[in-house]
Amino acid sequence: MAQHLSVITHPDQAIASALPLLQAGAVIAMPTETVYGLAADATNPQAITRIYETKGRPRFNPLICHVSDLAMAERYGRFDPLSRQLAEQFWPGPLTLVVPIKPGCGLHDLATAGLDTVGLRAPRGFASELIAAFGKPLAAPSANTSGRISPTTAAHVEEDLGGQIPLILDADAAAVGVESTILKVEDGQIRLLRPGGLSVEDIEAATGLTVIRPEKAGAIIEAPGMLASHYAPNAGVRLNATVVHPGEAAITFGSAAPEGLEKAVAVLNLSASGDLAEAAANLFSFMKQADASGAASIAFTAIPAHGLGEAINDRLERAAAPR
Ligand code: TXA
Ligand code: MG
């Protein structure tokens, strides 16, 4: 079992315990506002290899490198004016920017899967203090076995990976609940590589620009982690359900009351008031609860596609994809 430390009640002790482990190339669980990350020194090849091994993740899949702030980010990535503007407007926060790597900056090829670009993100809160104390970027994918549901609590990390890592830093439930939005600026245009915890509407409002979404059918996978099946619970997943079948668990949104709901194995409402931010924060944890109910499948009622609904629907489509 991993050692647990609360970063809320003991932030200094958490940093003091984490630093020597990170310096020695270990992998630890770090809370961020999106999901818990499996963090290690982004400049140390052994440390990065441990991340891939712990997750069972394919190595062609590059990792997001987390920085304390824009100043640290600019030591590792080349920021065009629009990328810099996005960082200034939305960091710290649930936004990853893909930018060209500064040659010789020290980030290891294993972290970036040999690409000439890097995904950089400045998380909010404790993670940023930890990275500032470490003085270098931390590579951190979500702290779950590859393909499974991302963890939004320290307990989720313990269940999945507690036996494999020395330390889990605990900051209670992640506030945002879905991973960061990934953007890449090209030719003065903002391209969405992954919908996430920062809505496209917010980005468009702040910049006055239209965000270019990937074409769905037959698109080349540009964020290599965007494999079809992902976020998979053990149970099957059925979307846009208007009926709950016998033996199913139901995850609803707002006032939806699908037929057969009273016979569901478990019923969870992502947000009774229809708040998409609340729904995003509950999503992964409710998927795990519904899965634990032993239901053969989980029926989700429809969730609006706007705002954070875009990221929620993206994760649900992957959870429902053929495995
Ligand atoms: O919220 C988050 O982003 C969480 C927390 C821990 O910060 N991290 C996370 O990391 O979701 P991960 O490794 O599970 O997702 C990384 C995604 C993958 O889809 C990967 O392909 C993409 O980022 N990515 C990383 N570097 C990239 C690059 N240079 N170009 C395109 N996509 C990149
Ligand atoms: Mg992940």
Short mmCIF file of C-alpha atoms and ligand atoms in Angstrom, two decimals:
data_model
loop_
_atom_site.label_atom_id
_atom_site.label_comp_id
_atom_site.label_asym_id
_atom_site.label_seq_id
_atom_site.Cartn_x
_atom_site.Cartn_y
_atom_site.Cartn_z
CA MET A 1 0.00 0.00 0.00
CA ALA A 2 1.15 3.53 -0.75
CA GLN A 3 1.74 6.10 1.96
CA HIS A 4 -1.05 8.72 2.01
CA LEU A 5 -0.59 12.36 2.91
CA SER A 6 -3.21 15.08 2.93
CA VAL A 7 -2.00 18.16 1.06
CA ILE A 8 -4.84 20.14 2.59
CA THR A 9 -3.89 19.62 6.23
CA HIS A 10 -0.12 19.03 5.70
CA PRO A 11 1.05 20.82 2.53
CA ASP A 12 4.64 21.29 3.72
CA GLN A 13 4.98 17.70 4.85
CA ALA A 14 3.50 16.54 1.53
CA ILE A 15 6.10 18.50 -0.42
CA ALA A 16 8.91 17.36 1.90
CA SER A 17 7.90 13.71 1.39
CA ALA A 18 7.39 14.01 -2.36
CA LEU A 19 10.60 15.82 -3.32
CA PRO A 20 13.15 13.11 -2.43
CA LEU A 21 11.02 10.50 -4.18
CA LEU A 22 10.75 12.62 -7.34
CA GLN A 23 14.48 13.38 -7.22
CA ALA A 24 15.17 9.64 -6.99
CA GLY A 25 13.08 9.01 -10.11
CA ALA A 26 10.04 7.52 -8.37
CA VAL A 27 6.46 7.92 -9.51
CA ILE A 28 3.88 9.39 -7.11
CA ALA A 29 0.19 10.27 -7.28
CA MET A 30 -0.41 14.01 -7.37
CA PRO A 31 -3.78 15.75 -7.07
CA THR A 32 -4.71 18.28 -9.74
CA GLU A 33 -7.95 20.16 -10.28
CA THR A 34 -8.85 17.88 -13.24
CA VAL A 35 -7.96 14.33 -12.19
CA TYR A 36 -5.20 12.72 -10.12
CA GLY A 37 -1.92 12.41 -12.01
CA LEU A 38 0.85 9.81 -11.93
CA ALA A 39 3.76 12.22 -11.66
CA ALA A 40 7.49 11.85 -12.28
CA ASP A 41 10.49 13.93 -13.38
CA ALA A 42 9.94 14.77 -17.07
CA THR A 43 13.71 14.98 -17.63
CA ASN A 44 14.56 11.53 -16.22
CA PRO A 45 14.17 8.56 -18.61
CA GLN A 46 14.00 5.93 -15.83
CA ALA A 47 11.30 7.91 -14.06
CA ILE A 48 9.24 8.24 -17.24
CA THR A 49 9.65 4.55 -18.02
CA ARG A 50 8.18 3.85 -14.57
CA ILE A 51 5.10 5.91 -15.47
CA TYR A 52 4.51 3.86 -18.62
CA GLU A 53 5.08 0.60 -16.73
CA THR A 54 2.81 1.53 -13.85
CA LYS A 55 -0.02 2.48 -16.20
CA GLY A 56 0.61 -0.26 -18.74
CA ARG A 57 0.52 2.49 -21.34
CA PRO A 58 1.73 2.26 -24.94
CA ARG A 59 4.93 4.27 -25.31
CA PHE A 60 3.92 6.07 -28.49
CA ASN A 61 1.52 8.06 -26.33
CA PRO A 62 3.15 11.30 -25.17
CA LEU A 63 2.65 12.63 -21.63
CA ILE A 64 1.53 16.07 -20.57
CA CYS A 65 4.37 17.94 -18.84
CA HIS A 66 3.12 19.98 -15.89
CA VAL A 67 4.77 23.28 -15.02
CA SER A 68 4.40 25.67 -12.10
CA ASP A 69 3.67 28.68 -14.31
CA LEU A 70 4.19 30.29 -17.72
CA ALA A 71 7.77 31.28 -16.86
CA MET A 72 8.70 27.62 -16.36
CA ALA A 73 6.72 26.64 -19.46
CA GLU A 74 8.72 29.09 -21.61
CA ARG A 75 11.94 27.34 -20.62
CA TYR A 76 10.68 24.16 -22.32
CA GLY A 77 8.30 25.23 -25.07
CA ARG A 78 8.25 27.93 -27.76
CA PHE A 79 5.17 30.09 -27.32
CA ASP A 80 3.74 31.96 -30.29
CA PRO A 81 1.73 35.07 -29.27
CA LEU A 82 -1.66 33.29 -29.34
CA SER A 83 -0.45 30.33 -27.26
CA ARG A 84 1.04 32.80 -24.78
CA GLN A 85 -2.26 34.70 -24.64
CA LEU A 86 -4.14 31.45 -23.94
CA ALA A 87 -1.68 30.57 -21.16
CA GLU A 88 -2.03 34.01 -19.63
CA GLN A 89 -5.82 33.84 -19.78
CA PHE A 90 -6.36 30.30 -18.56
CA TRP A 91 -3.37 29.22 -16.48
CA PRO A 92 -3.33 27.95 -13.86
CA GLY A 93 -6.20 25.76 -14.99
CA PRO A 94 -7.54 22.80 -16.98
CA LEU A 95 -5.81 23.72 -20.25
CA THR A 96 -2.92 21.93 -22.00
CA LEU A 97 -1.13 23.76 -24.81
CA VAL A 98 0.81 21.80 -27.43
CA VAL A 99 3.81 23.88 -28.51
CA PRO A 100 7.19 23.21 -30.19
CA ILE A 101 9.85 21.92 -27.80
CA LYS A 102 12.84 24.17 -27.16
CA PRO A 103 15.81 22.13 -28.40
CA GLY A 104 18.16 21.11 -25.61
CA CYS A 105 15.68 22.09 -22.87
CA GLY A 106 16.14 18.80 -21.04
CA LEU A 107 12.70 17.26 -21.45
CA HIS A 108 13.28 13.61 -22.24
CA ASP A 109 12.14 12.10 -25.56
CA LEU A 110 10.32 9.38 -23.66
CA ALA A 111 8.00 11.98 -22.11
CA THR A 112 7.13 13.47 -25.47
CA ALA A 113 7.23 10.16 -27.39
CA GLY A 114 9.89 11.63 -29.65
CA LEU A 115 7.60 14.35 -31.06
CA ASP A 116 8.96 17.82 -31.71
CA THR A 117 6.07 19.28 -29.73
CA VAL A 118 5.16 19.04 -26.05
CA GLY A 119 1.86 19.33 -24.18
CA LEU A 120 2.39 21.78 -21.31
CA ARG A 121 -0.06 22.55 -18.51
CA ALA A 122 0.09 24.69 -15.37
CA PRO A 123 -2.35 23.10 -12.90
CA ARG A 124 -4.13 25.03 -10.15
CA GLY A 125 -3.41 24.68 -6.45
CA PHE A 126 -1.10 22.27 -4.67
CA ALA A 127 0.37 20.68 -7.82
CA SER A 128 1.78 24.03 -8.86
CA GLU A 129 3.47 24.48 -5.46
CA LEU A 130 4.95 21.01 -5.68
CA ILE A 131 6.32 21.63 -9.19
CA ALA A 132 7.74 25.02 -8.17
CA ALA A 133 9.54 23.32 -5.26
CA PHE A 134 10.84 20.56 -7.58
CA GLY A 135 12.01 23.20 -10.06
CA LYS A 136 11.38 21.09 -13.17
CA PRO A 137 8.33 19.86 -15.07
CA LEU A 138 6.50 16.75 -13.91
CA ALA A 139 5.20 14.42 -16.58
CA ALA A 140 1.81 13.17 -15.41
CA PRO A 141 -0.85 11.15 -17.16
CA SER A 142 -4.02 10.34 -15.25
CA ALA A 143 -3.23 7.97 -12.36
CA ASN A 144 -5.10 4.92 -13.64
CA THR A 145 -4.28 1.73 -15.49
CA SER A 146 -4.31 2.55 -19.19
CA GLY A 147 -7.80 2.40 -20.71
CA ARG A 148 -9.64 2.54 -17.38
CA ILE A 149 -11.58 5.34 -15.72
CA SER A 150 -9.51 8.33 -14.57
CA PRO A 151 -9.28 8.85 -10.79
CA THR A 152 -10.85 11.88 -9.15
CA THR A 153 -10.03 10.86 -5.57
CA ALA A 154 -6.99 9.46 -3.75
CA ALA A 155 -9.07 6.37 -2.90
CA HIS A 156 -9.56 5.64 -6.61
CA VAL A 157 -5.78 5.78 -7.08
CA GLU A 158 -5.20 3.51 -4.09
CA GLU A 159 -7.63 0.87 -5.43
CA ASP A 160 -6.03 0.79 -8.86
CA LEU A 161 -2.31 1.51 -8.31
CA GLY A 162 -1.72 1.68 -4.54
CA GLY A 163 0.42 -1.46 -4.61
CA GLN A 164 2.77 -0.04 -7.22
CA ILE A 165 3.62 3.49 -6.04
CA PRO A 166 5.19 4.74 -2.81
CA LEU A 167 3.13 7.89 -2.18
CA ILE A 168 -0.36 9.21 -2.82
CA LEU A 169 -0.94 12.89 -2.12
CA ASP A 170 -4.57 13.48 -1.19
CA ALA A 171 -6.44 16.73 -1.87
CA ASP A 172 -9.99 15.33 -1.67
CA ALA A 173 -12.14 15.12 -4.79
CA ALA A 174 -10.81 16.86 -7.91
CA ALA A 175 -12.88 20.00 -8.50
CA VAL A 176 -13.14 19.81 -12.31
CA GLY A 177 -13.38 16.05 -12.68
CA VAL A 178 -12.49 15.62 -16.38
CA GLU A 179 -9.04 15.99 -17.92
CA SER A 180 -7.71 19.22 -19.35
CA THR A 181 -8.72 20.62 -22.71
CA ILE A 182 -5.84 20.20 -25.19
CA LEU A 183 -5.26 22.96 -27.75
CA LYS A 184 -2.68 23.49 -30.45
CA VAL A 185 -2.18 26.81 -32.22
CA GLU A 186 -1.31 26.53 -35.90
CA ASP A 187 -1.16 29.38 -38.41
CA GLY A 188 -2.92 31.68 -35.97
CA GLN A 189 -5.80 29.24 -35.53
CA ILE A 190 -6.72 27.38 -32.35
CA ARG A 191 -7.25 23.66 -32.87
CA LEU A 192 -9.02 21.49 -30.31
CA LEU A 193 -7.13 18.20 -29.83
CA ARG A 194 -9.17 17.02 -26.84
CA PRO A 195 -12.28 18.55 -25.26
CA GLY A 196 -11.87 18.84 -21.48
CA GLY A 197 -12.37 20.87 -18.35
CA LEU A 198 -12.16 24.25 -20.09
CA SER A 199 -15.10 24.73 -22.46
CA VAL A 200 -14.71 25.76 -26.09
CA GLU A 201 -17.25 28.52 -25.42
CA ASP A 202 -14.96 30.04 -22.76
CA ILE A 203 -11.96 29.90 -25.10
CA GLU A 204 -13.89 31.51 -27.94
CA ALA A 205 -15.29 34.21 -25.66
CA ALA A 206 -11.82 35.07 -24.31
CA THR A 207 -10.05 35.15 -27.68
CA GLY A 208 -12.78 36.18 -30.10
CA LEU A 209 -11.62 33.30 -32.33
CA THR A 210 -13.42 30.19 -33.52
CA VAL A 211 -11.89 26.99 -32.18
CA ILE A 212 -11.39 24.38 -34.91
CA ARG A 213 -12.71 21.00 -33.84
CA PRO A 214 -11.27 17.78 -35.25
CA GLU A 215 -13.34 16.11 -37.93
CA LYS A 216 -14.72 13.03 -36.27
CA ALA A 217 -14.92 10.39 -38.97
CA GLY A 218 -11.59 9.09 -40.22
CA ALA A 219 -9.58 11.87 -38.59
CA ILE A 220 -5.95 11.04 -37.92
CA ILE A 221 -5.42 10.81 -34.21
CA GLU A 222 -3.51 13.91 -33.41
CA ALA A 223 -3.50 13.63 -29.67
CA PRO A 224 -2.27 10.03 -29.73
CA GLY A 225 -4.09 9.29 -26.45
CA MET A 226 -7.40 9.76 -28.18
CA LEU A 227 -7.83 6.06 -28.84
CA ALA A 228 -11.43 5.00 -29.36
CA SER A 229 -11.93 2.74 -26.34
CA HIS A 230 -10.99 4.43 -23.11
CA TYR A 231 -12.49 5.24 -19.72
CA ALA A 232 -13.92 1.74 -19.78
CA PRO A 233 -15.81 0.43 -16.75
CA ASN A 234 -16.29 -3.34 -16.44
CA ALA A 235 -19.97 -2.92 -17.19
CA GLY A 236 -21.18 -2.12 -20.69
CA VAL A 237 -22.16 1.49 -21.38
CA ARG A 238 -25.33 2.62 -23.17
CA LEU A 239 -25.81 6.28 -24.09
CA ASN A 240 -28.86 8.50 -24.62
CA ALA A 241 -31.04 5.95 -22.85
CA THR A 242 -34.76 6.68 -22.55
CA VAL A 243 -35.43 3.26 -20.99
CA VAL A 244 -33.52 1.41 -18.26
CA HIS A 245 -33.42 -2.35 -18.85
CA PRO A 246 -33.62 -4.89 -16.02
CA GLY A 247 -30.20 -5.43 -14.43
CA GLU A 248 -28.87 -2.05 -15.53
CA ALA A 249 -27.59 0.81 -13.40
CA ALA A 250 -28.76 4.28 -14.44
CA ILE A 251 -26.80 7.52 -14.50
CA THR A 252 -29.11 10.43 -15.19
CA PHE A 253 -28.76 14.18 -15.71
CA GLY A 254 -31.13 16.94 -14.66
CA SER A 255 -34.77 15.92 -14.42
CA ALA A 256 -34.54 12.97 -16.84
CA ALA A 257 -36.67 10.07 -15.60
CA PRO A 258 -36.24 7.19 -18.05
CA GLU A 259 -38.80 4.42 -18.12
CA GLY A 260 -37.87 1.49 -15.81
CA LEU A 261 -35.76 3.71 -13.53
CA GLU A 262 -37.43 2.28 -10.42
CA LYS A 263 -36.03 -1.16 -11.26
CA ALA A 264 -32.43 0.01 -11.83
CA VAL A 265 -29.68 -1.73 -9.82
CA ALA A 266 -28.38 1.72 -8.87
CA VAL A 267 -29.48 5.26 -9.74
CA LEU A 268 -27.11 8.22 -9.70
CA ASN A 269 -27.89 11.74 -10.89
CA LEU A 270 -24.85 13.65 -12.22
CA SER A 271 -26.55 16.96 -11.45
CA ALA A 272 -30.17 17.25 -10.39
CA SER A 273 -30.11 20.97 -11.22
CA GLY A 274 -28.69 20.33 -14.70
CA ASP A 275 -25.30 21.96 -13.98
CA LEU A 276 -22.68 20.59 -16.42
CA ALA A 277 -19.72 21.56 -14.20
CA GLU A 278 -21.23 19.56 -11.33
CA ALA A 279 -21.87 16.69 -13.74
CA ALA A 280 -18.23 16.71 -14.92
CA ALA A 281 -17.00 16.66 -11.32
CA ASN A 282 -19.20 13.62 -10.54
CA LEU A 283 -18.74 11.72 -13.81
CA PHE A 284 -15.83 9.34 -13.18
CA SER A 285 -16.69 8.71 -9.57
CA PHE A 286 -20.29 7.82 -10.47
CA MET A 287 -19.10 5.53 -13.27
CA LYS A 288 -17.01 3.67 -10.71
CA GLN A 289 -19.95 3.49 -8.27
CA ALA A 290 -22.31 2.21 -10.95
CA ASP A 291 -19.69 -0.34 -11.96
CA ALA A 292 -19.31 -1.48 -8.34
CA SER A 293 -23.06 -2.13 -8.14
CA GLY A 294 -22.44 -5.22 -10.25
CA ALA A 295 -24.78 -4.05 -13.01
CA ALA A 296 -24.19 -5.68 -16.38
CA SER A 297 -24.50 -2.33 -18.07
CA ILE A 298 -24.83 1.35 -17.27
CA ALA A 299 -27.55 3.38 -19.01
CA PHE A 300 -26.81 7.11 -19.30
CA THR A 301 -29.57 9.56 -20.13
CA ALA A 302 -28.69 12.24 -22.69
CA ILE A 303 -26.32 15.02 -21.63
CA PRO A 304 -26.33 18.38 -23.46
CA ALA A 305 -23.40 18.83 -25.86
CA HIS A 306 -22.50 22.42 -24.99
CA GLY A 307 -20.01 23.76 -22.43
CA LEU A 308 -18.44 20.99 -20.35
CA GLY A 309 -21.01 18.65 -21.92
CA GLU A 310 -18.64 18.34 -24.88
CA ALA A 311 -15.94 16.76 -22.69
CA ILE A 312 -18.48 14.62 -20.82
CA ASN A 313 -19.95 13.25 -24.07
CA ASP A 314 -16.45 12.65 -25.46
CA ARG A 315 -15.53 10.51 -22.42
CA LEU A 316 -18.87 8.67 -22.54
CA GLU A 317 -18.49 7.86 -26.24
CA ARG A 318 -15.09 6.36 -25.49
CA ALA A 319 -16.47 4.43 -22.52
CA ALA A 320 -19.18 3.04 -24.83
CA ALA A 321 -16.82 2.24 -27.72
CA PRO A 322 -16.28 -1.41 -28.72
CA ARG A 323 -13.37 -2.89 -26.73
O1 TXA B 1 -6.03 16.94 -16.92
C1 TXA B 1 -5.11 16.34 -17.47
O2 TXA B 1 -4.69 16.66 -18.58
C2 TXA B 1 -4.50 15.16 -16.71
C3 TXA B 1 -3.93 15.68 -15.40
C4 TXA B 1 -3.17 14.63 -14.64
O3 TXA B 1 -3.15 16.81 -15.64
N1 TXA B 1 -3.49 14.53 -17.50
C5 TXA B 1 -3.81 13.76 -18.58
O4 TXA B 1 -2.72 13.22 -19.18
O5 TXA B 1 -4.93 13.58 -18.98
P1 TXA B 1 -2.77 12.03 -20.18
O6 TXA B 1 -1.35 11.61 -20.33
O7 TXA B 1 -3.73 10.96 -19.73
O8 TXA B 1 -3.26 12.64 -21.51
C6 TXA B 1 -2.33 13.21 -22.37
C7 TXA B 1 -2.96 13.53 -23.68
C8 TXA B 1 -2.94 12.35 -24.60
O9 TXA B 1 -4.14 12.31 -25.34
C9 TXA B 1 -1.75 12.67 -25.48
O10 TXA B 1 -1.82 12.02 -26.69
C10 TXA B 1 -1.84 14.18 -25.58
O11 TXA B 1 -2.18 14.55 -24.28
N2 TXA B 1 -0.57 14.81 -25.90
C11 TXA B 1 0.51 14.95 -25.11
N3 TXA B 1 1.51 15.54 -25.77
C12 TXA B 1 1.07 15.80 -27.00
C13 TXA B 1 1.63 16.40 -28.17
N4 TXA B 1 2.87 16.83 -28.20
N5 TXA B 1 0.85 16.51 -29.27
C14 TXA B 1 -0.41 16.06 -29.26
N6 TXA B 1 -1.00 15.48 -28.19
C15 TXA B 1 -0.28 15.35 -27.09
MG MG B 2 -5.86 9.20 -19.00
#
